[in-house]
mmCIF file with all atom_site columns, C-alpha atoms in Angstrom:
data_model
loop_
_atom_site.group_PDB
_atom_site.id
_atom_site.type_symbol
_atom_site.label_atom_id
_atom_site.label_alt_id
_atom_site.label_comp_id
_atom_site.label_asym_id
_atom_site.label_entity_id
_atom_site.label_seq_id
_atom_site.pdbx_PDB_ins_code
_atom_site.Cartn_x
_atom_site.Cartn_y
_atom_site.Cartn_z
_atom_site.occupancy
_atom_site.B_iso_or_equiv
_atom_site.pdbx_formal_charge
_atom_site.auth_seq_id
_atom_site.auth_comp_id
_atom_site.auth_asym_id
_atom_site.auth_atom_id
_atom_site.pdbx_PDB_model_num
ATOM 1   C CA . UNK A 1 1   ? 145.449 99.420  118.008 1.00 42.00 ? 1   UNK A CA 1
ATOM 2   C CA . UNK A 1 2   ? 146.599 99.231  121.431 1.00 37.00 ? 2   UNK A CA 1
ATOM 3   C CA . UNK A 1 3   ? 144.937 102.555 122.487 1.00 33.00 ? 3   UNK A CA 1
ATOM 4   C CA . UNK A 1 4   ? 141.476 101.251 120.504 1.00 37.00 ? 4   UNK A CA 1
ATOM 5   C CA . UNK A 1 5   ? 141.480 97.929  122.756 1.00 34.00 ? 5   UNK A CA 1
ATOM 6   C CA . UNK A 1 6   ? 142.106 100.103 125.687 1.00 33.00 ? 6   UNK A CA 1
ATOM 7   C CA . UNK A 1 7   ? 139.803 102.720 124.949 1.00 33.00 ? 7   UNK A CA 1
ATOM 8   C CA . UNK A 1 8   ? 136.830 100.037 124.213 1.00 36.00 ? 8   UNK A CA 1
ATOM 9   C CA . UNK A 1 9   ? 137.703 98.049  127.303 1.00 40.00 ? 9   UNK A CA 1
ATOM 10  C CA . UNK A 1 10  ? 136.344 100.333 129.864 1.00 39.00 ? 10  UNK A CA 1
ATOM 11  C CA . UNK A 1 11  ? 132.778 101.280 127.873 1.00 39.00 ? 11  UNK A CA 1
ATOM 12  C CA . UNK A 1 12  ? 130.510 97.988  128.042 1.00 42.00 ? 12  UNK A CA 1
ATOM 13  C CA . UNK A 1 13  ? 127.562 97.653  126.346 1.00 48.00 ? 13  UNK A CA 1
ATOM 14  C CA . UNK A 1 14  ? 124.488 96.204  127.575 1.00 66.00 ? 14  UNK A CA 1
ATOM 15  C CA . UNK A 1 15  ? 121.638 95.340  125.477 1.00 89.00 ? 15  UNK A CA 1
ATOM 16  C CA . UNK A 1 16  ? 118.686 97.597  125.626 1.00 96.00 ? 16  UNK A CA 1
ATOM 17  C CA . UNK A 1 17  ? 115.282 97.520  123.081 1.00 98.00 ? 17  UNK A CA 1
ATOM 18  C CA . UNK A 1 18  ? 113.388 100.138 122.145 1.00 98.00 ? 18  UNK A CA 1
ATOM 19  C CA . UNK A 1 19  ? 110.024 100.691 123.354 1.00 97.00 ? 19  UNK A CA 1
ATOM 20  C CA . UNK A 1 20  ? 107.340 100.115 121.137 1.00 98.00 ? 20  UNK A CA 1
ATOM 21  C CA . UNK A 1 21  ? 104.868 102.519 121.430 1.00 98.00 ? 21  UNK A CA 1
ATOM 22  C CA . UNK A 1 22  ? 101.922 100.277 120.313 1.00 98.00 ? 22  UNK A CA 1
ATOM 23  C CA . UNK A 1 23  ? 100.857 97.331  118.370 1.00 98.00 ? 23  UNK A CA 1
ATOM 24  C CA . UNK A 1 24  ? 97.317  96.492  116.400 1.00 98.00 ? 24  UNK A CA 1
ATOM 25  C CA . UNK A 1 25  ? 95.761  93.940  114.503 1.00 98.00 ? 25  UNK A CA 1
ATOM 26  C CA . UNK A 1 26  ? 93.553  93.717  111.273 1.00 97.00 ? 26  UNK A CA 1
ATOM 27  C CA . UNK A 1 27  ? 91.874  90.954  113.092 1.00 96.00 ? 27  UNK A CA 1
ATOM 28  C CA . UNK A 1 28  ? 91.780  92.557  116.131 1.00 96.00 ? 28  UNK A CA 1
ATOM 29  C CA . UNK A 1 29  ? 87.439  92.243  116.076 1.00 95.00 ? 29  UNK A CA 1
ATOM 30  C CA . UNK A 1 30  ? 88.148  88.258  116.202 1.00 95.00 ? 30  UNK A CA 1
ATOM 31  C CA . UNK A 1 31  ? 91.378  87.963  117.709 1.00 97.00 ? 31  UNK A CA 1
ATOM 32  C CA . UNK A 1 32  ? 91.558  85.272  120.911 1.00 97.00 ? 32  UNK A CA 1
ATOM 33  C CA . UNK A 1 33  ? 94.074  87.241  122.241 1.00 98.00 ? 33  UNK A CA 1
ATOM 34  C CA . UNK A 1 34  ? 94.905  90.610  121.552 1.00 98.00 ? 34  UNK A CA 1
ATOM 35  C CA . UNK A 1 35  ? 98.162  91.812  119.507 1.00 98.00 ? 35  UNK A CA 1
ATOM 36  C CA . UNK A 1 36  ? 99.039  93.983  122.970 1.00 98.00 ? 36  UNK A CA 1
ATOM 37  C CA . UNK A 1 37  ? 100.721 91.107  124.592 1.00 98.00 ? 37  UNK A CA 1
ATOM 38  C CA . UNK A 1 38  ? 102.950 90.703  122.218 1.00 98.00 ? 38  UNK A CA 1
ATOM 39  C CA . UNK A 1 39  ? 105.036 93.850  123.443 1.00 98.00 ? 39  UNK A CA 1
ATOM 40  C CA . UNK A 1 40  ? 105.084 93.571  127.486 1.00 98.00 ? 40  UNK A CA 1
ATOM 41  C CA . UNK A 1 41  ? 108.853 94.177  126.569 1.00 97.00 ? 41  UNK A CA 1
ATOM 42  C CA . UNK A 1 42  ? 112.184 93.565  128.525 1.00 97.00 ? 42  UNK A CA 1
ATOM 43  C CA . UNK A 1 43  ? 111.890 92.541  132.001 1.00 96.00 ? 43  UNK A CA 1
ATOM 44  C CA . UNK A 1 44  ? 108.217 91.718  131.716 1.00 97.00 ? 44  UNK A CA 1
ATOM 45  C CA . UNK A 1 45  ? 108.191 89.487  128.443 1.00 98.00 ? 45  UNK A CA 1
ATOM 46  C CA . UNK A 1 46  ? 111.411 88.442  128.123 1.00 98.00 ? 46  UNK A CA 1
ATOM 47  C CA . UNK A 1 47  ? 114.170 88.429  130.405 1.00 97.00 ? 47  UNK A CA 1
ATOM 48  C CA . UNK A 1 48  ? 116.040 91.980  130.504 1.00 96.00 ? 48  UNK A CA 1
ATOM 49  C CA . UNK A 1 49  ? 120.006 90.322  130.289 1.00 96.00 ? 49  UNK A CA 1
ATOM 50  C CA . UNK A 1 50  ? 120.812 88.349  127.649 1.00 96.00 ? 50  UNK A CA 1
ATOM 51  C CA . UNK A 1 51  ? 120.019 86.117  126.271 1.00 97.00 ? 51  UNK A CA 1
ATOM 52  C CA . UNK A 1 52  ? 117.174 87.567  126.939 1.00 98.00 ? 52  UNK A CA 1
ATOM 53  C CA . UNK A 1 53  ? 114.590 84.136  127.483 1.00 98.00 ? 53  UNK A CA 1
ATOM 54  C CA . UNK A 1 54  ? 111.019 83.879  127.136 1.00 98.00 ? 54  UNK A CA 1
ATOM 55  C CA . UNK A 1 55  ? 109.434 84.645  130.749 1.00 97.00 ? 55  UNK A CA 1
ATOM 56  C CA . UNK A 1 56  ? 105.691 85.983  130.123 1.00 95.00 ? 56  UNK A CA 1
ATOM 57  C CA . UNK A 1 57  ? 102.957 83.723  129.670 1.00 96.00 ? 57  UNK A CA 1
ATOM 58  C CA . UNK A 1 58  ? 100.984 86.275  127.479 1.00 98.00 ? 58  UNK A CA 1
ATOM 59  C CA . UNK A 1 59  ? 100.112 85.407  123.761 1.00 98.00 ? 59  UNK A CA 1
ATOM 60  C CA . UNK A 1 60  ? 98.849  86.633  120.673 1.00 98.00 ? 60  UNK A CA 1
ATOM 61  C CA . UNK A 1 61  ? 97.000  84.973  118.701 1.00 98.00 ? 61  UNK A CA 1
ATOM 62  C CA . UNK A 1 62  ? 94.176  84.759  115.733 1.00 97.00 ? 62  UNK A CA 1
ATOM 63  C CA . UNK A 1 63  ? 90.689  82.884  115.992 1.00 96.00 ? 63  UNK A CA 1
ATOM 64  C CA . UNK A 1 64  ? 90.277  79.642  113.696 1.00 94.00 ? 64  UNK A CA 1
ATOM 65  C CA . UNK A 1 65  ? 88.301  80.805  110.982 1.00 90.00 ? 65  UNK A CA 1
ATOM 66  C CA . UNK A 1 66  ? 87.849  77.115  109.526 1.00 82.00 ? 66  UNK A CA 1
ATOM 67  C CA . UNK A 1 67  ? 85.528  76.191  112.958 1.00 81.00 ? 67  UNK A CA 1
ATOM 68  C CA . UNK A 1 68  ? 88.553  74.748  114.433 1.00 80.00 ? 68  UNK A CA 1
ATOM 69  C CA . UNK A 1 69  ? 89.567  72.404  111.887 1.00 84.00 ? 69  UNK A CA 1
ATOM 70  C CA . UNK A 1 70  ? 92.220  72.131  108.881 1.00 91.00 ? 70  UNK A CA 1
ATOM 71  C CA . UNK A 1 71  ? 94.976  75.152  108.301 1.00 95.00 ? 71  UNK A CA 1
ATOM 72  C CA . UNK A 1 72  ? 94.505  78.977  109.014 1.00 96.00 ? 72  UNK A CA 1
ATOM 73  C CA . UNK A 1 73  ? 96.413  79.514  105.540 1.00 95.00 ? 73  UNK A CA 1
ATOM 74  C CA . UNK A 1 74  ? 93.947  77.083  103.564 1.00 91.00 ? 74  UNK A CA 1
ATOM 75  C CA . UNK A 1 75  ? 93.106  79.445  102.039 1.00 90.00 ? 75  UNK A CA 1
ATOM 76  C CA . UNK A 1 76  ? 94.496  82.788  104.024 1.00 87.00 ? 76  UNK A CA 1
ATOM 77  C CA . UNK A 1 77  ? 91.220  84.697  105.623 1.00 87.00 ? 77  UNK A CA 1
ATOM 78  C CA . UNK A 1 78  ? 90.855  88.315  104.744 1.00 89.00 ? 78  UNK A CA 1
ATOM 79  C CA . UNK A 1 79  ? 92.159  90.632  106.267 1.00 90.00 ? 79  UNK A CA 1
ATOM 80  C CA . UNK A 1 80  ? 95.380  88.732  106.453 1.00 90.00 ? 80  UNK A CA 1
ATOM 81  C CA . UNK A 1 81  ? 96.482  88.380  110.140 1.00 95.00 ? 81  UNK A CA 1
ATOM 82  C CA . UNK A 1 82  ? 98.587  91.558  109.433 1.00 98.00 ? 82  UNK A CA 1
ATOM 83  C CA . UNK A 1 83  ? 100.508 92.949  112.653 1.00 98.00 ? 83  UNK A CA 1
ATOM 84  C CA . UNK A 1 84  ? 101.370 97.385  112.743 1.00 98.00 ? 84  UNK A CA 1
ATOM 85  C CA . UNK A 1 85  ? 104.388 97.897  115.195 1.00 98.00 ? 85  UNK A CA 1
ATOM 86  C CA . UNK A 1 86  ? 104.354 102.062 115.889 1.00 98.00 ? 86  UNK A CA 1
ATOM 87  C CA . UNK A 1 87  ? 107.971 102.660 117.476 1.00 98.00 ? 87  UNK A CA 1
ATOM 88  C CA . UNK A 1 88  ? 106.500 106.601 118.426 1.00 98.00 ? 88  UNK A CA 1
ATOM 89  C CA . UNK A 1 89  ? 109.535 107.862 116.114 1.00 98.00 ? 89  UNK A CA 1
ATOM 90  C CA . UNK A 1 90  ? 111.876 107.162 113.184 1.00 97.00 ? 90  UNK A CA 1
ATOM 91  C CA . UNK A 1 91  ? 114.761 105.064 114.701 1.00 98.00 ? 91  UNK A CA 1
ATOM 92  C CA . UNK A 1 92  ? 117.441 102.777 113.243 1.00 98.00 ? 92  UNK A CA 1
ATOM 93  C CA . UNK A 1 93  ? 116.567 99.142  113.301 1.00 98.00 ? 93  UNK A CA 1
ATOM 94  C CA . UNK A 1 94  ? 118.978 96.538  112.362 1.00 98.00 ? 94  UNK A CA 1
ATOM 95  C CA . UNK A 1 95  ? 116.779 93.500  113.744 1.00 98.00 ? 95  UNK A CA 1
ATOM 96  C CA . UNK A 1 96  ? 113.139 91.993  114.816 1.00 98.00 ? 96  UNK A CA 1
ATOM 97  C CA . UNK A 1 97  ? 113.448 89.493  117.932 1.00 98.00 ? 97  UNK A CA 1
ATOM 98  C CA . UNK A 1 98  ? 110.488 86.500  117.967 1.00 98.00 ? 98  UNK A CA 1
ATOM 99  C CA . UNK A 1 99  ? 109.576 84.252  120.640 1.00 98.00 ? 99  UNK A CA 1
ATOM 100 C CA . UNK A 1 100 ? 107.258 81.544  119.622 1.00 98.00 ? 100 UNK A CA 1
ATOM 101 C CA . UNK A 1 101 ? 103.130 81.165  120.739 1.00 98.00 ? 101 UNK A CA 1
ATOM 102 C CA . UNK A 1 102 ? 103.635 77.267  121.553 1.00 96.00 ? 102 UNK A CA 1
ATOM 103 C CA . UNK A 1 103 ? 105.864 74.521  122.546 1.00 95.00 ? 103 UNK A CA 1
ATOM 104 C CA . UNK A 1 104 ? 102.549 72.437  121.823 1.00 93.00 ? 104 UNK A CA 1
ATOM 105 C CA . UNK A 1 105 ? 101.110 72.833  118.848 1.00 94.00 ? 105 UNK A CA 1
ATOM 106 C CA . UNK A 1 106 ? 101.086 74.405  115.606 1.00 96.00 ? 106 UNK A CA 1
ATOM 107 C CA . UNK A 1 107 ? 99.607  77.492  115.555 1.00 97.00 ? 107 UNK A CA 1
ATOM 108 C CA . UNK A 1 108 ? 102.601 79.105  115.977 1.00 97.00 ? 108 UNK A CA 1
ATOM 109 C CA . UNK A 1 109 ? 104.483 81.574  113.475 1.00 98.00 ? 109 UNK A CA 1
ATOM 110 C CA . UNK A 1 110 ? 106.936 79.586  111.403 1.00 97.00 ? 110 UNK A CA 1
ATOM 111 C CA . UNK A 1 111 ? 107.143 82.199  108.664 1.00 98.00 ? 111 UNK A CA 1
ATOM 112 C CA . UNK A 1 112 ? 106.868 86.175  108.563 1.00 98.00 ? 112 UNK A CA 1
ATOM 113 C CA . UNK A 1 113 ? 107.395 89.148  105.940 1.00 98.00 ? 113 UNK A CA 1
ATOM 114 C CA . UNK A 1 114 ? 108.584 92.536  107.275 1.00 98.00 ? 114 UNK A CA 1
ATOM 115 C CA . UNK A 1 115 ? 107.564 95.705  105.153 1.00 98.00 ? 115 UNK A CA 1
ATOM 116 C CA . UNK A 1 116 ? 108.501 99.514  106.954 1.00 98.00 ? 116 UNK A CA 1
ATOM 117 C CA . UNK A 1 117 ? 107.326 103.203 106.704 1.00 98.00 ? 117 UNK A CA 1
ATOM 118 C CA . UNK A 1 118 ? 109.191 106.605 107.801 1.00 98.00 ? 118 UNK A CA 1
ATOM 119 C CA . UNK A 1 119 ? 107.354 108.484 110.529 1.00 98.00 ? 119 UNK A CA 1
ATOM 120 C CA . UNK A 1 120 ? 107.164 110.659 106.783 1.00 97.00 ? 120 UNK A CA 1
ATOM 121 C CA . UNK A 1 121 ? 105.721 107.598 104.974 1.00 97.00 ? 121 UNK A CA 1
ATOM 122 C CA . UNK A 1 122 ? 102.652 107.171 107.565 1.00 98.00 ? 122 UNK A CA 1
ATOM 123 C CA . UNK A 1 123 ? 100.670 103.671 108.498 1.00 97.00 ? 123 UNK A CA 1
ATOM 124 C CA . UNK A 1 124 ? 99.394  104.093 104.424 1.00 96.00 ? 124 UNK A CA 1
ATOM 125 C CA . UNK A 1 125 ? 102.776 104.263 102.984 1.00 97.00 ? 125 UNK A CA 1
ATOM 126 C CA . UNK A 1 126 ? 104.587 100.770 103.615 1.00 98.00 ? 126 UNK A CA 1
ATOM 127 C CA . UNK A 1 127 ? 106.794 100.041 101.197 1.00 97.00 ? 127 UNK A CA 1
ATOM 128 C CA . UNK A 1 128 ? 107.115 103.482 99.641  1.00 97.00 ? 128 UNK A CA 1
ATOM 129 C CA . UNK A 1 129 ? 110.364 104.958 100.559 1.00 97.00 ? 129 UNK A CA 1
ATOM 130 C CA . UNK A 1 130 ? 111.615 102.087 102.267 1.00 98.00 ? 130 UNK A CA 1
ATOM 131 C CA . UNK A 1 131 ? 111.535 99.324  99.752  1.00 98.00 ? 131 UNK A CA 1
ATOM 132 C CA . UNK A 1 132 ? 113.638 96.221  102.332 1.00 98.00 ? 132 UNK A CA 1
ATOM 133 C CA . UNK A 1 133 ? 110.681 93.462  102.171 1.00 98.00 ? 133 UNK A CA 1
ATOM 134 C CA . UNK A 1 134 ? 112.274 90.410  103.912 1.00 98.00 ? 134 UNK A CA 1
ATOM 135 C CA . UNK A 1 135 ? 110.812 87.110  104.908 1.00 98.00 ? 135 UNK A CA 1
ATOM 136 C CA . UNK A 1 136 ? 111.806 85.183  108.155 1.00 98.00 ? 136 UNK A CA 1
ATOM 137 C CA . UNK A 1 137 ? 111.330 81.743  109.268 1.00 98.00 ? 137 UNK A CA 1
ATOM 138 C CA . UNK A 1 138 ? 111.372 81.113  113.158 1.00 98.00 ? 138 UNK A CA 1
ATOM 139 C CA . UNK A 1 139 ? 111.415 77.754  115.258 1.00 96.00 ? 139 UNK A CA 1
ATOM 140 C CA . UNK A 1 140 ? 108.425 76.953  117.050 1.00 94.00 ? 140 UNK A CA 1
ATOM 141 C CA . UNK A 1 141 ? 110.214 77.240  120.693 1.00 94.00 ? 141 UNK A CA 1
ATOM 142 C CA . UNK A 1 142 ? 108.615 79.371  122.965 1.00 97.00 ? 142 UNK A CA 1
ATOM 143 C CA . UNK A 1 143 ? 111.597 79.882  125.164 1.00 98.00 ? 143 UNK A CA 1
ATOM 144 C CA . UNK A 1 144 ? 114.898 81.502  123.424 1.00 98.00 ? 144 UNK A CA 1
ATOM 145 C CA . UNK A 1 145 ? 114.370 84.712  121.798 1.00 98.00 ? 145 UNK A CA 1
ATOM 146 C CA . UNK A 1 146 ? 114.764 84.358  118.094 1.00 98.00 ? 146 UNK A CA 1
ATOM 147 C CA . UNK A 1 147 ? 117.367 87.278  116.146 1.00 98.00 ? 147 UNK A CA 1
ATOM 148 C CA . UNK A 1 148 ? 117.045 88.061  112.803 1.00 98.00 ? 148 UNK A CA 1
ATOM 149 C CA . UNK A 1 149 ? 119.316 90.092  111.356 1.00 98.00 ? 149 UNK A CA 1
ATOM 150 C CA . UNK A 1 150 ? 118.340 92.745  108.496 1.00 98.00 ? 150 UNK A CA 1
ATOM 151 C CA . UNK A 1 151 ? 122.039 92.457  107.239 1.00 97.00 ? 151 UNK A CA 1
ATOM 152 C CA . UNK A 1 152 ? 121.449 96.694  107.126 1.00 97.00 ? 152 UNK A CA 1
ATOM 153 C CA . UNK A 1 153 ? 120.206 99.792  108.742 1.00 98.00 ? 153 UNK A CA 1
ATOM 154 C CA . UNK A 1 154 ? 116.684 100.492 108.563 1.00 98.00 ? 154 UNK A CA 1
ATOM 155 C CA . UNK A 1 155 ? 115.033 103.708 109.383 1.00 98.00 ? 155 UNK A CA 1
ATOM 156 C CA . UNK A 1 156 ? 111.478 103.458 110.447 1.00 98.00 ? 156 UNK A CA 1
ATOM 157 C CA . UNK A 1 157 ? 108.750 104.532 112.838 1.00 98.00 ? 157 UNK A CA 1
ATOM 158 C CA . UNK A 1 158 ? 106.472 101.340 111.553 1.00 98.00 ? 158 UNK A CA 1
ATOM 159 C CA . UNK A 1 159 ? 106.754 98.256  111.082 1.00 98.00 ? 159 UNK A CA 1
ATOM 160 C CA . UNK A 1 160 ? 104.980 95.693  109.278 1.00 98.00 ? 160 UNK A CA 1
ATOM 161 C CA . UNK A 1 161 ? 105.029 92.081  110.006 1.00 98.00 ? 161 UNK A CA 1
ATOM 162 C CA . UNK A 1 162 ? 102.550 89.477  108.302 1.00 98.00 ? 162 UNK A CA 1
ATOM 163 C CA . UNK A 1 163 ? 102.380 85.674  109.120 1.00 98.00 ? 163 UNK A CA 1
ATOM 164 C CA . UNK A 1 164 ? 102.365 83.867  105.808 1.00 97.00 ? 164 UNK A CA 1
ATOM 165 C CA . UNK A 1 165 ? 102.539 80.352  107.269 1.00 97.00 ? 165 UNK A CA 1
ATOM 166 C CA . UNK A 1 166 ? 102.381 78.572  111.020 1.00 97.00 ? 166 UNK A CA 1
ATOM 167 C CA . UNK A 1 167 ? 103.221 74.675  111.708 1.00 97.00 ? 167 UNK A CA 1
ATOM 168 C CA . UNK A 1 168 ? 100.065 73.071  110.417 1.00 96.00 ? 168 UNK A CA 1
ATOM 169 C CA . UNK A 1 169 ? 101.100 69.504  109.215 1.00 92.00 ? 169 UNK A CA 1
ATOM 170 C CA . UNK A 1 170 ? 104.928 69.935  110.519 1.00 93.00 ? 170 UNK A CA 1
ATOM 171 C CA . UNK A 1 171 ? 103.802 70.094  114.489 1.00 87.00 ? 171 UNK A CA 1
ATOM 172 C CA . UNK A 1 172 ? 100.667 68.529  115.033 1.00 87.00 ? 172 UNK A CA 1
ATOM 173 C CA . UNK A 1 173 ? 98.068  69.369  116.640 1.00 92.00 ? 173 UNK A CA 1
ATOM 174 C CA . UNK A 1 174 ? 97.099  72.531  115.513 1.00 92.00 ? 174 UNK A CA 1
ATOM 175 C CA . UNK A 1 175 ? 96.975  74.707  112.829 1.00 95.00 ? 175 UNK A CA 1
ATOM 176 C CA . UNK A 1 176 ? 94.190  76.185  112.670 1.00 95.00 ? 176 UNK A CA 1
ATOM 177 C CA . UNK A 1 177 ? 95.160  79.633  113.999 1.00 96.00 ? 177 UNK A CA 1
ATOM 178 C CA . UNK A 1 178 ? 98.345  82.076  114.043 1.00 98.00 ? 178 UNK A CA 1
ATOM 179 C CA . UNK A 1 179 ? 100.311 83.397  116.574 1.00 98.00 ? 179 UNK A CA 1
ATOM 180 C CA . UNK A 1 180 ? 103.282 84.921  118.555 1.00 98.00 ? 180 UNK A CA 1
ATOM 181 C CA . UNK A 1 181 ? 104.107 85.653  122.088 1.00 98.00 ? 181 UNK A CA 1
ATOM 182 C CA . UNK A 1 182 ? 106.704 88.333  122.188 1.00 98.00 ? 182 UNK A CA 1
ATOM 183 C CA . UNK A 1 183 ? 107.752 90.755  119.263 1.00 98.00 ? 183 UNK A CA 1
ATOM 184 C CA . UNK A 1 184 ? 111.337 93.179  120.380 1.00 98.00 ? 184 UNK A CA 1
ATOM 185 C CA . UNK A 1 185 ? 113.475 95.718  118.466 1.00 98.00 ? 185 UNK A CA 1
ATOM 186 C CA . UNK A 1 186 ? 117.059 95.692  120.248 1.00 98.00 ? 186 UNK A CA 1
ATOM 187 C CA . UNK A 1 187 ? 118.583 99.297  119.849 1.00 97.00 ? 187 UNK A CA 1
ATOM 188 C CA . UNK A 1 188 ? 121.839 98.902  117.933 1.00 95.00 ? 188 UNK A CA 1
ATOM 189 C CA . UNK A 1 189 ? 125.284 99.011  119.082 1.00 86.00 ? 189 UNK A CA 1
ATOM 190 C CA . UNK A 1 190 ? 127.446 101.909 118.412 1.00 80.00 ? 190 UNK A CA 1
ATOM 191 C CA . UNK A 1 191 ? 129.488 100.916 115.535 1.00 60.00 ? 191 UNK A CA 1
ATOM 192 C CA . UNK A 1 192 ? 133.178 99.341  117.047 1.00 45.00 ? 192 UNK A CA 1
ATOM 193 C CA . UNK A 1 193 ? 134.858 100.977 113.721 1.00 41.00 ? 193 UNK A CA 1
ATOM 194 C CA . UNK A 1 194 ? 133.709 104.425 115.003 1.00 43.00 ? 194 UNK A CA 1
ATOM 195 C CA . UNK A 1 195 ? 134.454 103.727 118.718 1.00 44.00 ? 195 UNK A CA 1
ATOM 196 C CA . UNK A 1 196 ? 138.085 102.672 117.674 1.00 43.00 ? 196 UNK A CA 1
ATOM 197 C CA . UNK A 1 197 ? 138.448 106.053 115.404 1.00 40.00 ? 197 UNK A CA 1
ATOM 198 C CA . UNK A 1 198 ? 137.066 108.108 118.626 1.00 39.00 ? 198 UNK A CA 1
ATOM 199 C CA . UNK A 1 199 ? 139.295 106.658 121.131 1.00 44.00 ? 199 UNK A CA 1
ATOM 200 C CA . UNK A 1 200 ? 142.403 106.688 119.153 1.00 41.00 ? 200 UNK A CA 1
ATOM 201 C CA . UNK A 1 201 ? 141.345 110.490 118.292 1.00 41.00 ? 201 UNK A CA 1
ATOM 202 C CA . UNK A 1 202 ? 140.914 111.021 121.984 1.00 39.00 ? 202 UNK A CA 1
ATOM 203 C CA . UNK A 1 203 ? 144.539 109.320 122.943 1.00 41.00 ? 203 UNK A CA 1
ATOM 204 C CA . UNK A 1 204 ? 146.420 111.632 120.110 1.00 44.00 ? 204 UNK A CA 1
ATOM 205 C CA . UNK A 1 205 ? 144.803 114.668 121.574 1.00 43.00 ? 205 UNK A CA 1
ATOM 206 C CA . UNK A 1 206 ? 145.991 113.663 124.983 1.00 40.00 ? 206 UNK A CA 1
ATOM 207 C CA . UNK A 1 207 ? 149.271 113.008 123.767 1.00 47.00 ? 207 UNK A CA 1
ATOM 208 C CA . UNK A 1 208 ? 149.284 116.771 121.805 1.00 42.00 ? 208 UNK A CA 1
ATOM 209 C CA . UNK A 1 209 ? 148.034 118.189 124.901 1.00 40.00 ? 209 UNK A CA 1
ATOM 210 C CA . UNK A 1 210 ? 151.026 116.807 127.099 1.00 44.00 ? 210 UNK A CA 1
ATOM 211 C CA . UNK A 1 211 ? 153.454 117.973 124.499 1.00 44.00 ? 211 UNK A CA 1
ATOM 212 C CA . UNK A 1 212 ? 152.935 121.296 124.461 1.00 44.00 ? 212 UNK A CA 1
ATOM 213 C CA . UNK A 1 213 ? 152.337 121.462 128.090 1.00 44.00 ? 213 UNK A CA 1
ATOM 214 C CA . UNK A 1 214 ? 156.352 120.056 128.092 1.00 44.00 ? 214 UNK A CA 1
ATOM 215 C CA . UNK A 1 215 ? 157.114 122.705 126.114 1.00 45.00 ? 215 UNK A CA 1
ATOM 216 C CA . UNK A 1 216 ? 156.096 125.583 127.995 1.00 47.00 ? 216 UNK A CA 1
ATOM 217 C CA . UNK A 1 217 ? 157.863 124.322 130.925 1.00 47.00 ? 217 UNK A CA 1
ATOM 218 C CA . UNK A 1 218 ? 160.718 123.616 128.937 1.00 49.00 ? 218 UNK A CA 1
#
């Protein structure tokens, strides 16, 4: 146990998120602003050391299909203000970090599905060999960056995420649209049980190593 402290207490670990090689829109032809803000990334969007706050001013966000009046989701327009995250490979994704559109009114998020797809699966096969389908519910703060655990390991090169409600009614004014202002995938930490099981490893092979040098000079 001792030699596991030890060992762990002189690697630190700094957060770092993936890069996200590009993001689009099914209502990109009406979109007010375009789904690319939402991935400026560490150091531009969000602050770069945790924990990690809001700092970009960009936005994404849908038009108001109801002329400006009423709730985006009253009904939903079609398409659906689906978002397509391409991470440029298959990587291992244990969480989605949110920031919210606005402090000010209620076009914001406040409720998201996540569906995924191998590099194998393609942008046509969501859902197929990765069946995980969960549904989030952020705050409507702009500033702190908003975790959400999957609870599990997910491998994926896509990812899915679909607003199925904002604050329409709950933060007034607004409503009539949908958006977001920063989407991040952090790259998971090495697992501790596996650092622990290396370190000790590396300690008894010291500890072999110094024996049998002993014994040759014996």
């Amino acid at each position: 146990l001792s030699a596991c402290i030890l060992f762990l207490g002189g690697s630190a670990h700094s957060d770092l998120f993936y890069s996200i090689a590009s993001v689009s829109s099914d209502t990109s032809g009406t979109d007010f602003y375009p789904a690319t803000r939402l991935i400026e990334g560490a150091g531009v969007g969000f602050e770069a050391a945790a924990p990690h706050n809001r700092t970009g001013t960009l936005t994404w966000v849908t038009n108001a299909p109801n002329g400006g009046l009423g709730d985006f989701f009253g009904p939903t327009p079609t398409p659906a203000p689906r978002l397509v995250f391409d991470l440029g490979s298959t990587v291992p994704l244990q969480e989605i970090s949110v920031w919210g559109y606005s402090d000010g009114n209620g076009n914001g998020a406040n409720q998201f599905s996540l569906r995924f797809a191998s590099a194998a699966d393609g942008l046509a096969g969501f859902g197929t060999s990765i069946t995980f389908n969960p549904t989030y519910n952020p705050i409507q703060n702009v500033t702190p960056r908003q975790s959400f655990a999957f609870g599990q390991f997910v491998n994926a090169r896509y990812v899915e995420l679909t607003p199925e409600d904002n604050f329409f009614g709950i933060a007034p004014p607004g409503g009539d649209r949908v958006g977001l202002g920063e989407v991040a995938f952090m790259i998971p930490e090495p697992a501790t049980g596996s650092l622990c099981l290396f370190g000790l490893a590396l300690v008894a092979g010291l500890r072999s190593c110094s024996r049998r040098a002993w014994a040759r000079t014996a």
